[in-house]
């Protein structure tokens, strides 16, 4: 059991921060491809996603380095095992690292014990292979049990699985609290990846990357412009979600590059991570805090 | 099973080449048309594709000739048989002919015997119509079977271009025979942006935008690392005047950049051999 608390007064950013932007890189490579009824992954979708692990993640990492900005990398356990050099480079560059399930499981389809097993496996893979104790978690297709399991069995500081609010809020349960930092979902302009039929085989005509780059850039800028204006008066945060196999393609990486260059011109724009944002909240908040399990 | 050979870190293009540009055209005449109402094919869809064989190909050949660039054409075997003058003209103009199954055969779950037969029939169709032994292949729906690469190597193919997972070509060891993989992408495909009956996301302007964006990023990166620009096009999409104009605009713009090499897939596969493996 868990409940929400919303002590909005704790959601203040440091003095110099007008609009925090969290670039959230979903590094999942070929995990979670479409699977045909015969149990075989779709070779087309698999190959297109594999690009994210072989090349796309590196390109995104290079762009972030070139602009000297940090973000949060949401990494699948299996992706860490298959492409350990990327995760090591991400860690070395000072980005935040969070868990993104083991094989991009659809948690909404799992029983609570199965979901818990996936969480445990992922947490231990990051400890064993990267020496990283995960502080944050995101699963794209969260179940109704996800938050409850995180609170009951782990000591995560934040979760980013929900997409139902502009601002973070607290969830409390099992004698613990964590900060829910909602992200944007398909339908939001800042997603701007054309996901038309996530549950049927992607046709060769309708790929993950079918919006023209200029459309995506305009969409990013539309969200930024609205939030920057709003942030003059109100607390705002911009969690920008990108995927290694989508934004990692050259033509779309160019969009990320242009977007970062664009927003850097604005005063008070700060690129941050979920970990750091959770720290800002904690500095202002006197609740029960997070305890070790 | 085909096993990937790790590409040498020193991989580089021939001297004076900064960025190869690989133009690939997929050529069929309606074999791939999917029925949309009920289970019978209909002229609305198959005609849109047949256009490529009747007109599109010829328009494209003129355009390539105007810009003096060479490209690779993946041809469905039955289209080579039915539209023979087109494939002969491709061959005569110095472009590379490659295979794309016999009749848009979907092989993901096919038996090795069935797939072997499809490859053999496709080779024969191209040999009979254009007098050429094809050395390269692209799976028409980009969904290879577990044995596709091995069967291609067994049939003396030199390269495949059905995967979408890298910025550079690499080699497979197929039971002792080498097969080069030349990965492409649908993220810049003409049909994704400007093809009826599929959603026309961005139309010709969107297509030009994605091609320019792709080239700009790769040209910039090619200063530091080896890269190539590979575009996947359909004769039935880019062959239409409005979309062909986008190709014209791209090729005209690229003419002002140094170090570009319009390479056919066979030439790309050759660059792998002397260096590695």
XYZ file of C-alpha atoms in Angstrom:
570
model
C 0.000 0.000 0.000
C 1.181 3.495 -0.764
C -0.167 7.003 -1.002
C 0.779 10.266 -2.601
C 1.867 13.353 -0.745
C 2.326 16.650 -2.433
C 4.280 19.107 -0.329
C 4.710 21.546 -3.169
C 6.713 23.958 -1.008
C 9.643 21.544 -1.125
C 9.770 21.767 -4.897
C 12.074 24.736 -5.186
C 15.199 24.655 -7.243
C 18.465 26.364 -6.261
C 18.672 30.116 -6.857
C 20.486 29.957 -10.181
C 18.118 27.392 -11.685
C 15.127 28.743 -13.567
C 14.347 25.733 -15.748
C 16.028 22.371 -15.154
C 16.209 20.094 -18.187
C 16.779 16.396 -17.648
C 17.863 14.622 -20.785
C 16.787 11.039 -20.151
C 18.541 8.617 -22.446
C 16.797 5.268 -22.768
C 19.686 2.909 -23.434
C 17.947 -0.354 -24.208
C 19.418 -1.412 -27.574
C 17.677 -4.555 -28.822
C 15.727 -5.297 -25.629
C 11.970 -5.224 -26.050
C 11.569 -5.728 -29.803
C 8.286 -6.809 -31.307
C 7.869 -10.569 -30.937
C 5.867 -12.593 -33.443
C 3.213 -15.033 -32.191
C 5.708 -17.863 -32.828
C 7.926 -16.412 -30.104
C 10.647 -15.093 -32.426
C 11.697 -11.435 -32.285
C 11.003 -9.491 -35.476
C 14.391 -9.460 -37.286
C 13.697 -6.007 -38.764
C 12.733 -4.376 -35.484
C 15.555 -6.210 -33.680
C 18.177 -5.025 -36.159
C 16.910 -1.453 -36.119
C 17.001 -1.359 -32.299
C 20.388 -3.062 -32.141
C 21.768 0.057 -33.803
C 21.124 1.824 -30.487
C 23.611 -0.387 -28.659
C 26.183 -0.712 -31.427
C 26.225 2.950 -32.481
C 23.380 5.223 -31.320
C 24.263 5.366 -27.630
C 27.847 6.353 -28.469
C 26.655 9.183 -30.695
C 24.344 10.567 -27.988
C 27.145 10.313 -25.444
C 29.477 12.233 -27.769
C 26.941 15.020 -28.252
C 26.360 15.401 -24.509
C 30.128 15.500 -23.969
C 30.640 18.071 -26.694
C 28.083 20.348 -25.023
C 29.392 19.493 -21.577
C 25.968 18.574 -20.237
C 24.924 15.694 -18.019
C 21.725 13.671 -18.109
C 20.193 10.476 -16.770
C 20.812 7.191 -18.568
C 18.079 4.602 -18.078
C 19.752 1.309 -18.856
C 18.374 -2.215 -19.167
C 20.269 -4.857 -17.197
C 20.763 -7.012 -20.302
C 22.041 -3.989 -22.250
C 24.655 -3.368 -19.575
C 25.745 -6.991 -19.929
C 25.883 -6.901 -23.739
C 27.418 -3.435 -24.146
C 29.391 -2.823 -20.913
C 31.805 -0.313 -22.518
C 28.992 2.190 -23.054
C 27.755 2.041 -19.465
C 31.318 2.443 -18.204
C 31.823 5.486 -20.422
C 28.482 6.919 -19.264
C 29.470 6.474 -15.649
C 32.903 7.964 -16.210
C 31.365 11.031 -17.863
C 29.362 11.706 -14.705
C 25.855 11.010 -15.923
C 23.267 9.589 -13.546
C 22.440 5.921 -14.118
C 19.065 4.380 -13.395
C 17.510 0.953 -13.880
C 15.250 0.331 -16.856
C 14.201 -3.259 -16.140
C 16.281 -6.213 -17.304
C 15.040 -6.894 -20.837
C 12.637 -3.969 -21.115
C 9.884 -6.187 -19.726
C 6.306 -5.045 -19.979
C 5.758 -4.927 -16.238
C 2.030 -4.393 -16.741
C 1.858 -7.994 -17.988
C 3.779 -9.558 -15.101
C 2.621 -10.907 -11.747
C 4.018 -9.010 -8.742
C 6.486 -11.814 -7.922
C 7.732 -11.824 -11.520
C 8.122 -8.057 -11.552
C 9.997 -8.177 -8.255
C 12.341 -10.821 -9.668
C 13.077 -8.575 -12.675
C 13.804 -5.648 -10.358
C 16.128 -7.724 -8.157
C 17.984 -9.142 -11.134
C 18.489 -5.684 -12.629
C 19.686 -4.181 -9.347
C 22.229 -6.960 -8.866
C 23.509 -6.758 -12.454
C 24.334 -3.077 -11.942
C 26.118 -3.866 -8.688
C 28.077 -6.773 -10.128
C 28.945 -5.409 -13.544
C 29.244 -1.692 -12.899
C 29.684 -1.308 -9.144
C 26.663 0.942 -9.233
C 23.975 1.067 -6.545
C 20.869 2.207 -8.389
C 19.111 5.234 -6.915
C 16.440 5.557 -9.579
C 14.116 3.378 -11.607
C 12.003 3.689 -14.710
C 9.882 1.125 -16.437
C 8.064 2.284 -19.557
C 5.053 0.059 -19.079
C 4.631 0.198 -15.332
C 2.191 -2.091 -13.561
C -0.110 -1.097 -10.738
C 2.378 -2.830 -8.446
C 5.550 -1.099 -9.601
C 5.630 1.716 -7.063
C 4.527 -0.567 -4.249
C 7.299 -3.073 -4.982
C 9.913 -0.345 -5.179
C 8.862 0.969 -1.765
C 8.557 -2.412 -0.078
C 11.736 -4.099 -1.243
C 14.296 -1.480 -2.221
C 15.814 1.831 -1.158
C 15.373 3.779 -4.388
C 15.374 7.552 -4.057
C 13.222 8.214 -7.085
C 11.021 6.580 -9.647
C 10.358 7.923 -13.121
C 7.806 5.444 -14.418
C 4.748 7.640 -14.383
C 3.712 10.292 -16.850
C 0.769 11.875 -15.097
C 2.025 15.232 -13.846
C 4.160 18.289 -14.617
C 6.047 18.120 -11.357
C 7.507 15.540 -9.024
C 5.495 14.295 -6.077
C 6.141 12.004 -3.160
C 4.877 8.476 -2.777
C 4.881 6.993 0.692
C 4.415 3.406 1.785
C 5.985 0.560 3.763
C 7.590 3.158 6.020
C 9.536 4.699 3.160
C 9.245 7.532 0.679
C 10.456 8.109 -2.796
C 10.173 10.965 -5.214
C 8.130 10.284 -8.322
C 9.595 12.329 -11.188
C 7.085 11.964 -14.033
C 8.297 11.866 -17.598
C 6.682 12.720 -20.884
C 4.910 10.025 -22.838
C 3.923 9.444 -26.449
C 1.446 12.131 -27.360
C 3.572 14.805 -25.799
C 5.362 16.963 -28.371
C 8.667 16.448 -26.602
C 8.512 12.762 -27.318
C 8.155 13.366 -31.033
C 8.977 9.792 -31.947
C 6.289 8.430 -34.168
C 5.110 5.409 -32.259
C 2.083 4.394 -34.208
C 1.555 0.759 -33.350
C 3.786 -0.315 -30.494
C 2.155 -3.730 -30.269
C 2.088 -4.850 -33.879
C 5.107 -5.469 -36.100
C 6.532 -2.159 -37.276
C 6.044 -2.097 -41.010
C 9.007 -1.212 -43.153
C 7.157 2.017 -43.851
C 6.449 3.063 -40.318
C 9.651 2.989 -38.377
C 10.534 4.459 -35.019
C 12.069 7.398 -36.763
C 9.460 8.480 -39.246
C 8.959 12.074 -38.173
C 11.211 14.459 -40.100
C 13.990 15.961 -37.958
C 12.600 19.484 -38.334
C 9.262 18.305 -36.907
C 11.007 16.844 -33.876
C 13.113 19.955 -33.360
C 10.065 22.218 -33.590
C 8.269 20.013 -31.069
C 11.162 20.150 -28.606
C 11.367 23.903 -28.977
C 7.597 24.277 -28.503
C 7.797 22.508 -25.158
C 10.876 24.436 -24.130
C 9.413 27.831 -25.070
C 6.214 27.132 -23.122
C 8.048 25.905 -20.040
C 10.635 28.683 -20.077
C 7.901 31.293 -20.147
C 5.990 29.512 -17.401
C 9.108 29.089 -15.267
C 9.300 32.864 -14.732
C 6.510 32.434 -12.193
C 6.154 28.744 -11.455
C 8.362 25.785 -10.647
C 8.925 23.762 -13.811
C 11.063 20.879 -15.017
C 11.611 19.568 -18.536
C 12.330 15.818 -18.682
C 13.304 15.188 -22.311
C 13.184 11.532 -23.276
C 15.390 10.172 -26.060
C 16.166 6.609 -27.147
C 19.516 5.233 -28.295
C 17.986 3.568 -31.371
C 15.903 6.608 -32.385
C 17.785 9.772 -31.475
C 21.077 7.932 -31.955
C 20.554 7.915 -35.739
C 22.674 10.636 -37.397
C 19.784 12.736 -38.734
C 18.006 12.719 -35.356
C 21.136 13.178 -33.280
C 21.506 16.420 -35.184
C 18.180 17.480 -33.629
C 19.439 16.878 -30.106
C 22.610 18.772 -30.961
C 20.634 21.764 -32.308
C 18.202 21.698 -29.387
C 20.940 21.835 -26.754
C 22.638 24.694 -28.612
C 19.294 26.534 -28.747
C 18.362 26.302 -25.069
C 21.870 27.140 -23.870
C 21.227 30.718 -24.965
C 18.606 31.152 -22.233
C 19.542 32.349 -18.759
C 18.763 29.990 -15.905
C 18.519 26.857 -18.039
C 20.383 24.084 -16.258
C 20.958 20.547 -17.485
C 20.603 18.206 -14.557
C 19.891 14.601 -13.603
C 17.118 12.840 -11.722
C 19.576 12.140 -8.899
C 20.437 15.809 -8.538
C 16.808 16.906 -8.743
C 15.901 14.423 -5.988
C 18.717 15.955 -3.936
C 17.304 19.470 -4.378
C 13.955 18.214 -3.166
C 15.472 16.477 -0.176
C 17.342 19.629 0.820
C 14.026 21.468 1.215
C 11.933 18.658 2.575
C 11.625 17.430 6.109
C 9.662 14.211 5.760
C 10.382 10.758 6.971
C 13.163 10.285 4.441
C 14.407 7.144 2.841
C 15.690 4.359 5.038
C 17.663 1.322 4.092
C 15.537 -1.805 3.768
C 25.562 -19.918 -38.346
C 27.039 -16.667 -39.583
C 29.420 -15.211 -37.025
C 30.314 -11.547 -37.050
C 34.001 -10.676 -37.342
C 34.932 -7.662 -35.294
C 35.874 -4.794 -37.563
C 39.414 -3.533 -37.204
C 39.712 -0.259 -35.293
C 41.941 0.951 -38.134
C 39.223 0.533 -40.740
C 39.410 3.352 -43.289
C 38.225 4.155 -46.789
C 40.534 4.328 -49.826
C 42.720 7.444 -49.845
C 41.103 10.748 -50.763
C 37.657 9.376 -49.829
C 36.103 11.219 -46.930
C 32.540 9.934 -47.117
C 31.158 7.284 -49.477
C 27.603 7.947 -50.647
C 25.735 4.726 -51.344
C 22.468 5.144 -53.220
C 20.332 2.003 -53.159
C 17.101 1.536 -55.103
C 14.667 -1.295 -54.423
C 12.905 -2.315 -57.598
C 9.716 -4.380 -57.880
C 6.524 -4.142 -59.877
C 3.802 -4.828 -57.353
C 4.800 -8.240 -55.968
C 5.012 -6.703 -52.508
C 1.552 -5.165 -52.563
C -0.423 -6.213 -49.527
C -4.163 -6.672 -49.823
C -5.916 -3.985 -47.827
C -9.556 -4.984 -48.093
C -10.163 -8.672 -47.607
C -7.601 -11.086 -48.988
C -7.299 -10.058 -52.635
C -4.711 -7.701 -54.080
C -6.109 -4.563 -55.616
C -4.968 -2.212 -58.325
C -4.884 0.785 -56.000
C -1.855 -0.574 -54.159
C -0.154 -2.765 -56.744
C -0.380 -0.017 -59.381
C 1.305 2.451 -57.062
C 4.220 0.019 -56.934
C 4.052 -1.065 -60.578
C 4.689 2.583 -61.426
C 8.290 2.016 -60.393
C 8.824 -0.595 -63.100
C 6.875 1.215 -65.826
C 8.133 4.762 -65.274
C 9.998 5.367 -62.033
C 13.107 3.414 -62.945
C 13.549 5.316 -66.211
C 13.135 8.672 -64.496
C 15.749 7.684 -61.917
C 18.245 6.492 -64.545
C 18.006 9.865 -66.276
C 18.568 11.692 -63.012
C 21.612 9.599 -62.069
C 23.039 10.071 -65.530
C 22.553 13.837 -65.264
C 24.602 13.856 -62.063
C 27.053 11.199 -63.315
C 26.710 9.036 -60.220
C 26.564 5.253 -59.849
C 24.140 3.375 -57.632
C 22.951 -0.103 -56.640
C 19.601 -1.547 -57.727
C 17.965 -4.407 -55.845
C 15.646 -6.146 -58.270
C 12.906 -8.647 -57.665
C 13.461 -11.662 -59.982
C 9.985 -11.693 -61.438
C 10.243 -7.983 -62.228
C 13.520 -8.618 -64.071
C 11.668 -11.201 -66.172
C 8.641 -9.017 -66.869
C 10.399 -5.664 -67.278
C 13.642 -6.800 -68.880
C 14.576 -3.594 -70.767
C 14.682 -1.730 -67.425
C 17.242 -4.016 -65.799
C 19.318 -4.094 -68.986
C 19.387 -0.306 -68.972
C 20.538 -0.325 -65.331
C 23.323 -2.732 -66.209
C 24.341 -0.782 -69.316
C 24.555 2.500 -67.391
C 27.157 0.963 -65.067
C 25.040 0.611 -61.960
C 25.179 -2.524 -59.863
C 22.375 -5.082 -60.009
C 21.639 -7.075 -56.874
C 18.959 -9.494 -55.729
C 15.817 -8.848 -53.697
C 14.149 -12.274 -53.758
C 12.113 -13.648 -56.639
C 8.658 -12.327 -55.859
C 8.853 -10.353 -52.612
C 9.177 -13.626 -50.729
C 8.967 -13.294 -46.973
C 11.517 -15.793 -45.661
C 11.595 -15.182 -41.898
C 10.211 -18.643 -41.167
C 11.024 -20.355 -44.498
C 12.810 -23.698 -44.591
C 16.413 -23.695 -45.893
C 15.257 -25.642 -48.973
C 12.589 -23.080 -49.800
C 14.981 -20.175 -49.246
C 17.746 -21.800 -51.281
C 15.264 -22.158 -54.129
C 14.244 -18.481 -53.900
C 17.883 -17.397 -54.079
C 18.570 -19.687 -57.036
C 15.516 -18.488 -58.986
C 16.415 -14.850 -58.305
C 19.980 -15.374 -59.547
C 18.744 -17.097 -62.672
C 16.179 -14.364 -63.414
C 18.868 -11.659 -63.272
C 21.289 -13.747 -65.299
C 18.739 -14.504 -68.009
C 17.457 -10.945 -68.259
C 20.600 -8.843 -67.777
C 23.348 -11.413 -68.208
C 24.816 -10.623 -64.819
C 25.765 -12.842 -61.897
C 24.465 -10.985 -58.864
C 26.805 -10.788 -55.868
C 24.639 -8.866 -53.427
C 21.258 -9.187 -51.751
C 18.661 -7.330 -49.743
C 15.774 -9.122 -48.141
C 12.608 -7.429 -49.495
C 10.839 -6.990 -46.131
C 14.159 -6.678 -44.217
C 13.303 -9.776 -42.183
C 16.003 -12.364 -42.740
C 15.746 -15.946 -41.513
C 18.355 -17.536 -39.218
C 19.995 -19.130 -42.297
C 19.772 -16.319 -44.882
C 23.379 -15.136 -44.563
C 24.795 -18.677 -44.682
C 22.743 -19.517 -47.763
C 23.925 -16.359 -49.531
C 27.559 -17.182 -48.793
C 26.976 -20.747 -49.961
C 25.646 -19.354 -53.278
C 28.858 -17.282 -53.725
C 27.350 -13.940 -52.788
C 29.885 -11.348 -51.617
C 27.638 -9.070 -49.627
C 24.250 -8.559 -48.007
C 22.445 -5.360 -47.094
C 19.447 -6.453 -45.029
C 20.495 -5.323 -41.553
C 20.083 -1.892 -39.969
C 22.425 -2.042 -37.026
C 25.615 -0.083 -37.765
C 27.258 3.003 -39.282
C 29.822 0.939 -41.191
C 30.042 -2.340 -43.095
C 31.466 -5.442 -41.438
C 32.177 -9.063 -42.261
C 30.439 -12.289 -41.366
C 32.185 -15.622 -41.308
C 29.621 -17.999 -42.802
C 30.984 -21.507 -42.260
C 34.378 -20.473 -43.596
C 33.172 -18.102 -46.329
C 33.192 -14.342 -45.896
C 30.074 -12.289 -46.461
C 30.160 -8.506 -46.108
C 27.225 -6.836 -44.382
C 26.410 -3.330 -45.588
C 23.880 -2.024 -43.069
C 21.303 0.501 -44.221
C 18.506 2.372 -42.474
C 14.804 2.989 -42.953
C 15.083 6.168 -40.877
C 15.921 8.064 -44.069
C 13.887 5.986 -46.554
C 11.839 7.786 -49.174
C 8.805 5.604 -48.540
C 8.755 6.593 -44.878
C 8.138 10.224 -45.779
C 6.595 10.485 -49.189
C 4.762 7.401 -50.402
C 1.130 6.677 -50.989
C -0.593 4.663 -49.459
C 1.560 4.987 -46.376
C 1.391 7.992 -44.078
C 3.226 10.771 -45.824
C 5.046 12.234 -42.874
C 6.544 15.447 -43.999
C 6.215 14.729 -47.719
C 9.009 15.762 -50.100
C 10.076 18.629 -47.799
C 10.390 16.233 -44.877
C 12.428 13.852 -47.015
C 14.826 16.591 -48.086
C 15.134 17.666 -44.457
C 16.023 14.171 -43.233
C 18.535 13.605 -46.057
C 20.258 16.927 -45.420
C 20.283 16.327 -41.681
C 21.732 12.824 -42.114
C 24.409 14.022 -44.507
C 25.394 17.017 -42.343
C 25.885 14.864 -39.250
C 27.810 12.168 -41.100
C 29.996 14.593 -43.032
C 30.912 16.303 -39.769
C 31.690 12.968 -38.091
C 33.639 11.716 -41.094
C 36.316 14.216 -40.268
C 37.137 12.100 -37.200
C 35.898 8.582 -37.975
C 34.986 6.472 -40.984
C 31.318 6.832 -41.908
C 29.155 6.356 -44.980
C 25.854 7.739 -46.148
C 23.543 4.981 -47.366
C 20.063 5.816 -48.625
C 17.325 3.287 -49.250
C 14.852 4.259 -51.940
C 12.042 2.609 -53.890
C 11.795 3.048 -57.635
C 8.021 3.463 -57.101
C 8.529 6.294 -54.595
C 11.544 8.356 -55.607
C 10.712 7.723 -59.281
C 7.750 10.119 -59.031
C 8.620 13.594 -60.271
C 8.010 15.443 -56.978
C 10.169 13.035 -54.984
C 12.772 12.748 -57.735
C 13.191 16.490 -57.483
C 14.267 15.989 -53.852
C 16.965 13.566 -55.018
C 18.018 16.154 -57.595
C 18.241 18.806 -54.870
C 20.319 16.545 -52.647
C 22.743 15.512 -55.402
C 23.100 19.138 -56.536
C 23.924 20.229 -53.008
C 26.399 17.372 -52.454
C 28.320 18.379 -55.581
C 29.918 21.210 -53.600
C 31.447 18.932 -50.929
C 34.914 17.415 -51.176
C 35.812 13.784 -50.712
C 32.489 12.155 -51.619
C 32.571 8.810 -53.387
C 29.415 7.456 -55.035
C 30.082 3.816 -54.361
C 28.132 0.765 -55.394
C 27.594 -1.806 -52.648
C 30.040 -4.214 -54.311
C 32.779 -1.565 -54.075
C 31.972 -0.999 -50.403
C 32.268 -4.729 -49.707
C 35.684 -4.786 -51.445
C 37.069 -2.189 -49.024
C 36.648 -4.661 -46.154
C 38.663 -7.472 -47.632
C 42.243 -6.271 -47.962
C 42.176 -4.652 -44.514
C 40.679 -7.137 -42.134
C 39.806 -10.702 -41.422
